[in-house]
Amino acid sequence: MVDLKTEYMGLELRNPIIVGSSGLTKSLSGIKRCEEAGVGAVVLKSIFEEQYQVEQDIPEEDINVYPEALDYMRRGGLLEYAPQELTQLIEKAKKEVNIPIIASINCQSNKLWPSFARQLQDAGADGLELNIYFLPIDLDTPSFDYEKYHLDILEKVKKEVTIPVAVKLTIQVTALPHLASRLADSGCDALVLFNWFLVPDIDVHNLRTKSRKGIGDFHQSLRWVGLLSGRVGCDVASSGGIQSGEDIVKQMLAGASAVQVCTLFYQKGVEETFHLLEGLESWMTEQKCPDIASFRGDLSFKKQELSFKNLGEAEVYFRSQYLKTYAGKK
Ligand SMILES: Cc1cc2nc3c(=O)[nH]c(=O)nc-3n(C[C@H](O)[C@H](O)[C@H](O)COP(=O)(O)O)c2cc1C
């Protein structure tokens, strides 16, 4: 029997599989189903600030509250309170479920992140994931400003809560290693690599733009997990494209402390956890690895850099030119 326990952002997980933030975790029955299927933890569906914004131009007669309350809501008062629906979900889940519950936040305005964070902690969340999600599209804004934006949010949240805090990043952030290292220095407990976007498309017959669902990029995640784990002072979780137990092994050899899975569970049901764990366990048995610590990070950039002068296996993480790869080959 191998031991699948792992530690992620200071939380002990019975195994490294986490159900990523999504509709799969938005209800108590969904969370219970995840626990029964055997996952190590869940990240709840993100709470999005804009869900709770009260439009300025909604006529008063269309909103069923007192005019004073409406004024209060329009001034942003409503946003001071994370919706009860979510805090109640956390309270109930903490009573009925034993795996760690990580709540997820996405805000627009800087000041609301810490307020939401504290309320979710008070409701009993074991950890928080900050879903910092935007594209740096402004021509006049330098990378530094975007990086500072991440750091400001993390610092404000960390001042407000004592539970562990992860930051979920998008691949589009520049100088990822530098940002990752500054986030870790500012108290970030884990980085989640990466968030996933809707992607643009174009309908060439009707000359219109449209959005469609993106695909989690397993290999981008593998590259950056491999490059960052062990080099920054926090845990790293992979998120994107996990399809099998072997994929989990790869991410953990690259140094991931945990993996987040969504699309596969939407396709095959969260009960697919059984096959993922089976794949992970049989690889560990075959390789004679008694526990996760005995192989995690063995093929990370950091471990290879320390063990081999020529970087050993780690060169793949930054090699990007075919020319070099195929040099001398027909
Ligand atoms: C239907 C769906 C809804 C999602 N909603 C959120 C969300 O609210 N917040 C968030 O941070 N990520 C969200 N994600 C992203 C997942 O948490 C996760 O990062 C990603 O889907 C993992 O890649 P995979 O789907 O290839 O396994 C969502 C993903 C899906 C498929």
Short mmCIF file of C-alpha atoms and ligand atoms in Angstrom, two decimals:
data_model
loop_
_atom_site.label_atom_id
_atom_site.label_comp_id
_atom_site.label_asym_id
_atom_site.label_seq_id
_atom_site.Cartn_x
_atom_site.Cartn_y
_atom_site.Cartn_z
CA MET A 1 0.00 0.00 0.00
CA VAL A 2 1.39 3.40 -0.93
CA ASP A 3 0.69 6.56 1.05
CA LEU A 4 -1.01 9.28 -1.05
CA LYS A 5 -1.16 11.96 1.64
CA THR A 6 0.24 15.33 0.68
CA GLU A 7 0.48 18.78 2.18
CA TYR A 8 -0.81 21.71 0.16
CA MET A 9 -0.78 25.31 1.37
CA GLY A 10 -0.43 24.02 4.93
CA LEU A 11 -3.50 21.77 4.64
CA GLU A 12 -3.19 18.02 4.90
CA LEU A 13 -4.88 16.28 1.97
CA ARG A 14 -5.59 12.54 1.83
CA ASN A 15 -4.39 12.64 -1.79
CA PRO A 16 -3.28 15.38 -4.23
CA ILE A 17 -6.49 15.61 -6.30
CA ILE A 18 -8.46 18.83 -5.84
CA VAL A 19 -11.70 19.62 -7.63
CA GLY A 20 -11.04 23.05 -9.16
CA SER A 21 -13.38 25.98 -8.66
CA SER A 22 -16.42 25.36 -10.86
CA GLY A 23 -20.10 24.44 -10.86
CA LEU A 24 -19.05 21.02 -9.50
CA THR A 25 -18.51 22.57 -6.07
CA LYS A 26 -21.23 25.19 -5.91
CA SER A 27 -23.72 23.17 -3.81
CA LEU A 28 -23.58 21.02 -0.70
CA SER A 29 -24.64 17.95 -2.69
CA GLY A 30 -21.86 18.66 -5.22
CA ILE A 31 -19.25 18.98 -2.48
CA LYS A 32 -20.44 15.78 -0.80
CA ARG A 33 -20.26 13.96 -4.11
CA CYS A 34 -16.64 15.08 -4.49
CA GLU A 35 -15.80 13.84 -1.01
CA GLU A 36 -17.50 10.49 -1.63
CA ALA A 37 -15.61 10.14 -4.91
CA GLY A 38 -12.39 10.33 -2.90
CA VAL A 39 -10.79 13.69 -3.80
CA GLY A 40 -8.37 15.38 -1.42
CA ALA A 41 -10.04 18.82 -1.29
CA VAL A 42 -12.41 21.12 -3.16
CA VAL A 43 -12.19 24.73 -4.29
CA LEU A 44 -15.64 26.28 -4.21
CA LYS A 45 -17.12 28.11 -7.20
CA SER A 46 -15.64 31.63 -7.16
CA ILE A 47 -17.63 34.42 -5.66
CA PHE A 48 -17.56 37.20 -8.28
CA GLU A 49 -17.96 40.76 -7.11
CA GLU A 50 -19.89 41.78 -10.19
CA GLN A 51 -22.62 39.28 -9.31
CA TYR A 52 -23.51 41.56 -6.43
CA GLN A 53 -23.25 44.93 -8.05
CA VAL A 54 -26.44 46.92 -8.18
CA GLU A 55 -26.86 48.67 -11.50
CA GLN A 56 -27.30 52.41 -11.15
CA ASP A 57 -30.03 52.55 -13.76
CA ILE A 58 -32.40 49.85 -12.50
CA PRO A 59 -35.73 51.63 -11.75
CA GLU A 60 -36.62 51.60 -8.06
CA GLU A 61 -39.96 49.90 -8.71
CA ASP A 62 -38.07 46.89 -10.11
CA ILE A 63 -36.15 46.29 -6.88
CA ASN A 64 -38.08 44.94 -3.96
CA VAL A 65 -36.39 46.83 -1.08
CA TYR A 66 -36.91 50.09 0.80
CA PRO A 67 -35.53 53.18 -1.00
CA GLU A 68 -33.00 53.75 1.84
CA ALA A 69 -31.76 50.19 1.37
CA LEU A 70 -31.50 50.72 -2.37
CA ASP A 71 -29.36 53.85 -1.83
CA TYR A 72 -27.16 51.86 0.52
CA MET A 73 -26.77 49.08 -2.04
CA ARG A 74 -25.93 51.56 -4.79
CA ARG A 75 -23.22 53.07 -2.61
CA GLY A 76 -21.68 49.61 -2.46
CA GLY A 77 -23.08 48.64 0.96
CA LEU A 78 -24.28 45.27 -0.27
CA LEU A 79 -20.80 44.40 -1.36
CA GLU A 80 -19.47 44.73 2.16
CA TYR A 81 -21.22 41.45 2.89
CA ALA A 82 -20.29 38.30 1.06
CA PRO A 83 -23.57 36.74 0.08
CA GLN A 84 -25.11 34.64 2.76
CA GLU A 85 -25.70 31.84 0.29
CA LEU A 86 -21.95 31.20 0.13
CA THR A 87 -21.16 31.69 3.80
CA GLN A 88 -24.04 29.35 4.67
CA LEU A 89 -22.77 26.79 2.17
CA ILE A 90 -19.34 26.86 3.84
CA GLU A 91 -20.88 26.55 7.32
CA LYS A 92 -22.96 23.54 6.28
CA ALA A 93 -20.10 21.91 4.38
CA LYS A 94 -17.81 22.25 7.37
CA LYS A 95 -20.35 20.37 9.50
CA GLU A 96 -21.02 17.59 7.00
CA VAL A 97 -17.80 17.10 5.07
CA ASN A 98 -14.30 16.23 6.27
CA ILE A 99 -12.07 17.25 3.35
CA PRO A 100 -10.64 20.79 3.29
CA ILE A 101 -12.87 23.47 1.78
CA ILE A 102 -11.05 26.22 -0.09
CA ALA A 103 -13.16 29.27 -0.99
CA SER A 104 -12.43 31.29 -4.12
CA ILE A 105 -12.78 35.04 -4.64
CA ASN A 106 -12.77 37.27 -7.70
CA CYS A 107 -13.23 41.01 -7.19
CA GLN A 108 -12.91 44.08 -9.36
CA SER A 109 -12.33 46.72 -6.72
CA ASN A 110 -9.27 46.47 -4.56
CA LYS A 111 -11.01 47.10 -1.26
CA LEU A 112 -13.47 44.21 -1.44
CA TRP A 113 -10.98 41.34 -1.58
CA PRO A 114 -10.11 41.54 2.14
CA SER A 115 -13.71 42.02 3.21
CA PHE A 116 -14.91 38.95 1.28
CA ALA A 117 -11.87 37.01 2.49
CA ARG A 118 -12.59 37.64 6.17
CA GLN A 119 -16.25 36.69 5.87
CA LEU A 120 -15.37 33.42 4.14
CA GLN A 121 -12.80 32.66 6.83
CA ASP A 122 -15.36 33.43 9.54
CA ALA A 123 -17.79 31.04 7.87
CA GLY A 124 -15.19 28.28 8.33
CA ALA A 125 -13.26 28.05 5.03
CA ASP A 126 -9.98 26.16 5.47
CA GLY A 127 -8.19 28.20 2.83
CA LEU A 128 -8.72 30.85 0.18
CA GLU A 129 -7.89 30.98 -3.49
CA LEU A 130 -7.60 34.45 -5.01
CA ASN A 131 -8.79 34.17 -8.58
CA ILE A 132 -6.95 37.20 -9.96
CA TYR A 133 -8.26 37.19 -13.46
CA PHE A 134 -7.68 39.84 -16.07
CA LEU A 135 -5.82 40.40 -19.30
CA PRO A 136 -3.15 43.09 -19.43
CA ILE A 137 -4.57 44.79 -22.53
CA ASP A 138 -3.78 48.43 -21.82
CA LEU A 139 -1.01 49.83 -24.05
CA ASP A 140 0.08 52.39 -21.47
CA THR A 141 0.29 50.12 -18.44
CA PRO A 142 3.71 48.55 -17.82
CA SER A 143 4.10 45.01 -16.49
CA PHE A 144 5.19 46.38 -13.15
CA ASP A 145 1.72 47.85 -12.52
CA TYR A 146 0.02 44.53 -13.19
CA GLU A 147 2.42 42.76 -10.90
CA LYS A 148 1.85 45.34 -8.19
CA TYR A 149 -1.88 44.81 -8.56
CA HIS A 150 -1.47 41.12 -7.67
CA LEU A 151 0.82 41.92 -4.74
CA ASP A 152 -1.50 44.61 -3.34
CA ILE A 153 -4.46 42.25 -3.33
CA LEU A 154 -2.48 39.46 -1.67
CA GLU A 155 -1.03 41.78 0.97
CA LYS A 156 -4.45 43.22 1.88
CA VAL A 157 -6.01 39.76 2.14
CA LYS A 158 -3.13 38.35 4.19
CA LYS A 159 -3.54 41.19 6.70
CA GLU A 160 -7.19 40.27 7.11
CA VAL A 161 -7.08 36.48 7.47
CA THR A 162 -5.05 33.78 9.17
CA ILE A 163 -6.04 30.83 6.96
CA PRO A 164 -3.72 29.91 4.05
CA VAL A 165 -4.08 31.89 0.84
CA ALA A 166 -3.32 30.71 -2.70
CA VAL A 167 -3.11 32.91 -5.79
CA LYS A 168 -4.43 31.52 -9.05
CA LEU A 169 -2.52 33.10 -11.90
CA THR A 170 -3.14 33.43 -15.60
CA ILE A 171 -0.40 32.55 -18.06
CA GLN A 172 -0.46 36.05 -19.57
CA VAL A 173 1.29 37.70 -16.62
CA THR A 174 4.81 38.74 -17.59
CA ALA A 175 8.03 37.65 -15.85
CA LEU A 176 6.21 34.89 -14.05
CA PRO A 177 9.17 33.70 -11.94
CA HIS A 178 9.77 37.18 -10.56
CA LEU A 179 6.08 37.71 -9.75
CA ALA A 180 5.81 34.22 -8.26
CA SER A 181 8.80 34.83 -6.07
CA ARG A 182 7.48 38.22 -4.86
CA LEU A 183 4.08 36.70 -4.11
CA ALA A 184 5.73 33.94 -2.08
CA ASP A 185 7.80 36.53 -0.22
CA SER A 186 4.58 38.41 0.57
CA GLY A 187 3.08 35.37 2.27
CA CYS A 188 1.36 33.55 -0.56
CA ASP A 189 0.93 29.92 0.54
CA ALA A 190 0.46 28.42 -2.92
CA LEU A 191 0.36 29.33 -6.59
CA VAL A 192 -2.20 27.73 -8.87
CA LEU A 193 -0.95 27.44 -12.44
CA PHE A 194 -3.08 28.40 -14.35
CA ASN A 195 -6.49 29.93 -14.63
CA TRP A 196 -8.31 29.31 -17.81
CA PHE A 197 -10.10 31.76 -20.00
CA LEU A 198 -12.87 31.87 -22.49
CA VAL A 199 -11.08 32.22 -25.82
CA PRO A 200 -12.04 34.42 -28.77
CA ASP A 201 -13.21 33.08 -32.09
CA ILE A 202 -14.57 34.60 -35.28
CA ASP A 203 -17.62 33.55 -37.25
CA VAL A 204 -16.39 34.20 -40.81
CA HIS A 205 -19.87 33.77 -42.35
CA ASN A 206 -21.63 36.32 -40.21
CA LEU A 207 -18.55 38.48 -39.58
CA ARG A 208 -19.03 38.44 -35.85
CA THR A 209 -16.77 37.67 -32.94
CA LYS A 210 -17.71 35.00 -30.48
CA SER A 211 -16.35 33.40 -27.32
CA ARG A 212 -15.86 29.74 -26.74
CA LYS A 213 -14.55 27.60 -23.91
CA GLY A 214 -10.78 27.39 -23.76
CA ILE A 215 -8.84 24.24 -23.02
CA GLY A 216 -6.67 23.85 -19.94
CA ASP A 217 -3.10 23.64 -21.19
CA PHE A 218 -1.45 20.70 -19.46
CA HIS A 219 2.02 21.31 -20.92
CA GLN A 220 2.14 25.02 -20.09
CA SER A 221 1.25 24.12 -16.56
CA LEU A 222 3.91 21.38 -16.53
CA ARG A 223 6.56 23.79 -17.80
CA TRP A 224 5.90 26.38 -15.09
CA VAL A 225 5.35 23.90 -12.28
CA GLY A 226 8.71 22.41 -13.26
CA LEU A 227 10.42 25.78 -13.42
CA LEU A 228 8.99 27.27 -10.22
CA SER A 229 8.56 24.45 -7.70
CA GLY A 230 11.29 24.42 -5.10
CA ARG A 231 12.56 27.81 -6.29
CA VAL A 232 9.81 29.99 -4.85
CA GLY A 233 8.92 29.90 -1.18
CA CYS A 234 5.44 28.44 -1.53
CA ASP A 235 3.63 25.39 -2.86
CA VAL A 236 2.68 25.09 -6.51
CA ALA A 237 -0.47 23.40 -7.79
CA SER A 238 -1.11 22.44 -11.36
CA SER A 239 -4.42 23.31 -13.00
CA GLY A 240 -5.26 22.44 -16.59
CA GLY A 241 -5.68 19.41 -18.78
CA ILE A 242 -5.31 16.53 -16.29
CA GLN A 243 -6.78 13.42 -17.94
CA SER A 244 -5.16 10.45 -16.21
CA GLY A 245 -3.21 9.15 -13.23
CA GLU A 246 -0.08 9.39 -15.37
CA ASP A 247 -0.72 13.12 -15.87
CA ILE A 248 -0.80 13.53 -12.09
CA VAL A 249 2.51 11.65 -11.80
CA LYS A 250 4.07 14.01 -14.38
CA GLN A 251 2.94 17.14 -12.55
CA MET A 252 4.18 15.77 -9.24
CA LEU A 253 7.55 14.76 -10.69
CA ALA A 254 7.77 18.37 -11.90
CA GLY A 255 7.11 19.46 -8.31
CA ALA A 256 3.36 20.06 -7.90
CA SER A 257 2.01 19.62 -4.39
CA ALA A 258 -1.50 19.05 -5.74
CA VAL A 259 -3.42 19.03 -9.01
CA GLN A 260 -6.74 20.68 -9.78
CA VAL A 261 -9.16 18.92 -12.10
CA CYS A 262 -12.42 20.12 -13.68
CA THR A 263 -13.06 19.31 -17.34
CA LEU A 264 -12.44 15.58 -16.91
CA PHE A 265 -14.94 15.52 -14.04
CA TYR A 266 -17.50 17.36 -16.14
CA GLN A 267 -16.99 14.81 -18.90
CA LYS A 268 -16.86 11.60 -16.88
CA GLY A 269 -18.20 12.50 -13.44
CA VAL A 270 -16.19 13.17 -10.33
CA GLU A 271 -16.24 9.37 -9.72
CA GLU A 272 -13.40 9.30 -12.27
CA THR A 273 -11.24 10.12 -9.23
CA PHE A 274 -11.11 6.36 -8.67
CA HIS A 275 -9.23 5.80 -11.95
CA LEU A 276 -6.95 8.78 -11.38
CA LEU A 277 -5.95 7.44 -7.96
CA GLU A 278 -5.58 3.92 -9.34
CA GLY A 279 -3.17 5.23 -12.01
CA LEU A 280 -1.15 7.19 -9.47
CA GLU A 281 -0.98 4.28 -7.03
CA SER A 282 0.03 1.69 -9.61
CA TRP A 283 2.85 3.93 -10.89
CA MET A 284 4.09 4.47 -7.32
CA THR A 285 3.97 0.73 -6.63
CA GLU A 286 5.82 -0.05 -9.87
CA GLN A 287 8.49 2.57 -9.09
CA LYS A 288 8.71 1.50 -5.45
CA CYS A 289 7.79 4.93 -4.14
CA PRO A 290 6.24 4.50 -0.67
CA ASP A 291 4.83 8.02 -0.51
CA ILE A 292 4.47 11.26 -2.44
CA ALA A 293 7.51 12.89 -0.83
CA SER A 294 9.73 10.11 -2.20
CA PHE A 295 9.37 11.36 -5.81
CA ARG A 296 7.71 14.78 -5.79
CA GLY A 297 9.88 17.32 -7.57
CA ASP A 298 12.51 14.77 -8.72
CA LEU A 299 12.31 16.13 -12.27
CA SER A 300 11.86 19.79 -11.34
CA PHE A 301 14.27 22.37 -12.69
CA LYS A 302 15.55 23.04 -9.18
CA LYS A 303 16.40 19.44 -8.28
CA GLN A 304 18.04 18.77 -11.63
CA GLU A 305 20.01 22.03 -11.45
CA LEU A 306 21.37 20.97 -8.07
CA SER A 307 22.20 17.43 -9.13
CA PHE A 308 23.60 17.88 -12.62
CA LYS A 309 26.07 20.38 -13.98
CA ASN A 310 24.40 20.29 -17.37
CA LEU A 311 20.89 20.56 -15.90
CA GLY A 312 20.14 16.93 -16.61
CA GLU A 313 16.50 16.45 -17.52
CA ALA A 314 15.49 20.01 -16.66
CA GLU A 315 16.47 21.62 -19.94
CA VAL A 316 13.10 20.67 -21.45
CA TYR A 317 11.40 23.28 -19.30
CA PHE A 318 13.04 26.14 -21.10
CA ARG A 319 14.04 24.61 -24.42
CA SER A 320 11.76 26.00 -27.09
CA GLN A 321 13.61 25.83 -30.39
CA TYR A 322 13.14 22.84 -32.66
CA LEU A 323 16.45 23.61 -34.37
CA LYS A 324 18.42 22.76 -31.30
CA THR A 325 16.34 19.69 -30.54
CA TYR A 326 16.78 18.24 -33.99
CA ALA A 327 20.31 19.44 -34.68
CA GLY A 328 22.35 16.68 -36.26
CA LYS A 329 19.30 14.52 -36.92
CA LYS A 330 17.94 13.73 -40.36
C1 LIG B 1 -17.38 25.06 -16.13
C2 LIG B 1 -16.15 25.64 -15.45
C3 LIG B 1 -16.32 26.70 -14.56
C4 LIG B 1 -15.20 27.27 -13.95
N1 LIG B 1 -15.37 28.29 -13.05
C5 LIG B 1 -14.29 28.81 -12.40
C6 LIG B 1 -14.44 29.79 -11.40
O1 LIG B 1 -15.54 30.23 -11.04
N2 LIG B 1 -13.31 30.27 -10.81
C7 LIG B 1 -12.06 29.82 -11.14
O2 LIG B 1 -11.07 30.27 -10.54
N3 LIG B 1 -11.89 28.87 -12.09
C8 LIG B 1 -12.97 28.35 -12.72
N4 LIG B 1 -12.78 27.37 -13.65
C9 LIG B 1 -11.41 26.89 -13.92
C10 LIG B 1 -11.11 25.65 -13.06
O3 LIG B 1 -11.17 25.96 -11.69
C11 LIG B 1 -9.72 25.04 -13.32
O4 LIG B 1 -8.72 26.01 -13.10
C12 LIG B 1 -9.56 24.50 -14.73
O5 LIG B 1 -10.79 24.19 -15.33
C13 LIG B 1 -8.69 23.25 -14.66
O6 LIG B 1 -8.44 22.76 -15.94
P1 LIG B 1 -9.24 21.50 -16.52
O7 LIG B 1 -10.67 21.97 -16.69
O8 LIG B 1 -8.55 21.23 -17.81
O9 LIG B 1 -9.14 20.37 -15.54
C14 LIG B 1 -13.89 26.78 -14.26
C15 LIG B 1 -13.75 25.71 -15.16
C16 LIG B 1 -14.85 25.13 -15.74
C17 LIG B 1 -14.66 23.97 -16.69
#
